[in-house]
Amino acid sequence: MTVTSGVPGGVPSVRAEAHRRQPDDRPRGGRPRRIAAAAVALAVLLTGPAAAAPPDPLLALRLDARAAVREHPGMWTGASVARGARAVVVGSPRPLVAGIAALADRGGRTVTRVWGGHSGAVVLVPRTEEQAAVLAAPAKVDGLAAVATGGRVIVQPAAFARLSATGRLVVVTHELTHVATTGPRAVPMWLMEGFADYVGYLDSGLPVRTVAAELAADVAAGRAALDGLPGPADFVARPAQAYEEAWLACRYIAARFGERRLVALYRAALREEIGAALREVLGLTADGLTRGWRSYARERLARS
């Protein structure tokens, strides 16, 4: 699960090598003791309240964060931990970790408002893109600011640092949406990514032509046919435009049918094939949705 490369602040869609060697965490000289000490220190920070204390709502997240630290102890020397209402964040530097915890609280409130209750997420903030690639595998982090996989959000620090304040909130909210909406069945990519961007941009206040700048430019130049909703190949070949098309598809559904029906469509798609979900929730065929989306997208991109 990925995040749009068109977020404010400019995350470039640079494709690095597909496979990276895991950083060497084998001990050398005095490193074993330092790594072990770091792992122990983080484990203490992630330890919950005493038995007599009230139940900890972040217990499952703390345990998963501890497991993540133990999987790659050499990555977390000098790392810090920040606990929010809906996230446990591990990484460095400390100000960034604290800032992401605050963003996760804000983004989590938006996810809860739209989708309903969710259990939150562990957010890992490694020092390098290479470490992020190891943590996210088999998902890819190339050109992305963050990726959600296995109930965790992995931040790619260099790309995340280039985002504006609004862009950072959009990215974190997008990834928390992916974590919250994970289900027993894979939904079409346009719906999965479009819905995550719909929630991510919901409170941004950004106009359509700002969010969908690449697509707007293509439409104005006659380069975008908008023949059909974007598929997996589109997200590889033209990622910015594909994310923007998917976002506009979900925005169209919410504008025409209401946000609750958009959520209902996603939940139905987690249970059954998308064609059946469209008929059941919206009374539309895939062709009908495409025609409505195409008209809406052209109109909004032309006048926003």
Coordinates of N, CA and C in Angstrom, one line a residue, residues 19 21 41 65 79 90 99 108-109 117 191 201 228 238 246 249 259 262 298:
H19 N 15.7 -4.0 -5.5 CA 16.1 -4.8 -4.4 C 17.4 -4.2 -3.7
R21 N 20.2 -4.7 -0.5 CA 20.7 -5.6 0.5 C 20.4 -5.0 1.9
A41 N 16.8 -0.8 26.2 CA 16.2 0.5 26.6 C 14.9 0.8 25.9
A65 N 5.4 -3.0 18.4 CA 6.5 -2.2 18.4 C 7.8 -2.9 19.0
A79 N 17.4 5.5 19.3 CA 16.0 5.8 18.9 C 15.2 6.2 20.1
V90 N 8.3 4.7 16.8 CA 9.7 4.4 17.2 C 10.6 4.9 16.1
G99 N 6.7 14.5 16.5 CA 5.8 15.2 15.6 C 4.9 14.2 14.8
G108 N -5.6 10.1 12.8 CA -6.5 9.0 13.4 C -7.9 9.5 13.7
R109 N -8.0 10.7 14.1 CA -9.4 11.3 14.4 C -10.1 11.4 13.1
G117 N -14.3 3.3 14.2 CA -13.2 3.0 15.1 C -12.1 2.1 14.5
L191 N -9.8 2.1 -5.8 CA -10.6 2.3 -4.6 C -9.7 2.3 -3.4
Y201 N -6.8 13.9 2.3 CA -6.9 15.3 1.8 C -8.2 15.9 2.4
G228 N -10.7 5.1 -18.5 CA -11.1 4.2 -17.5 C -10.4 4.4 -16.2
R238 N 2.4 5.8 -14.5 CA 2.2 7.3 -14.3 C 1.5 7.5 -12.9
A246 N -7.7 8.3 -9.1 CA -8.4 7.4 -8.1 C -9.0 8.3 -7.0
A249 N -12.2 9.8 -8.3 CA -13.2 8.8 -8.4 C -13.9 8.7 -7.1
E259 N -20.8 10.6 1.6 CA -19.6 9.9 2.2 C -19.9 8.5 2.7
L262 N -19.9 6.0 0.1 CA -18.5 5.7 -0.3 C -17.9 4.7 0.7
R298 N -13.4 16.0 -15.4 CA -13.2 17.1 -16.4 C -13.7 18.4 -15.9

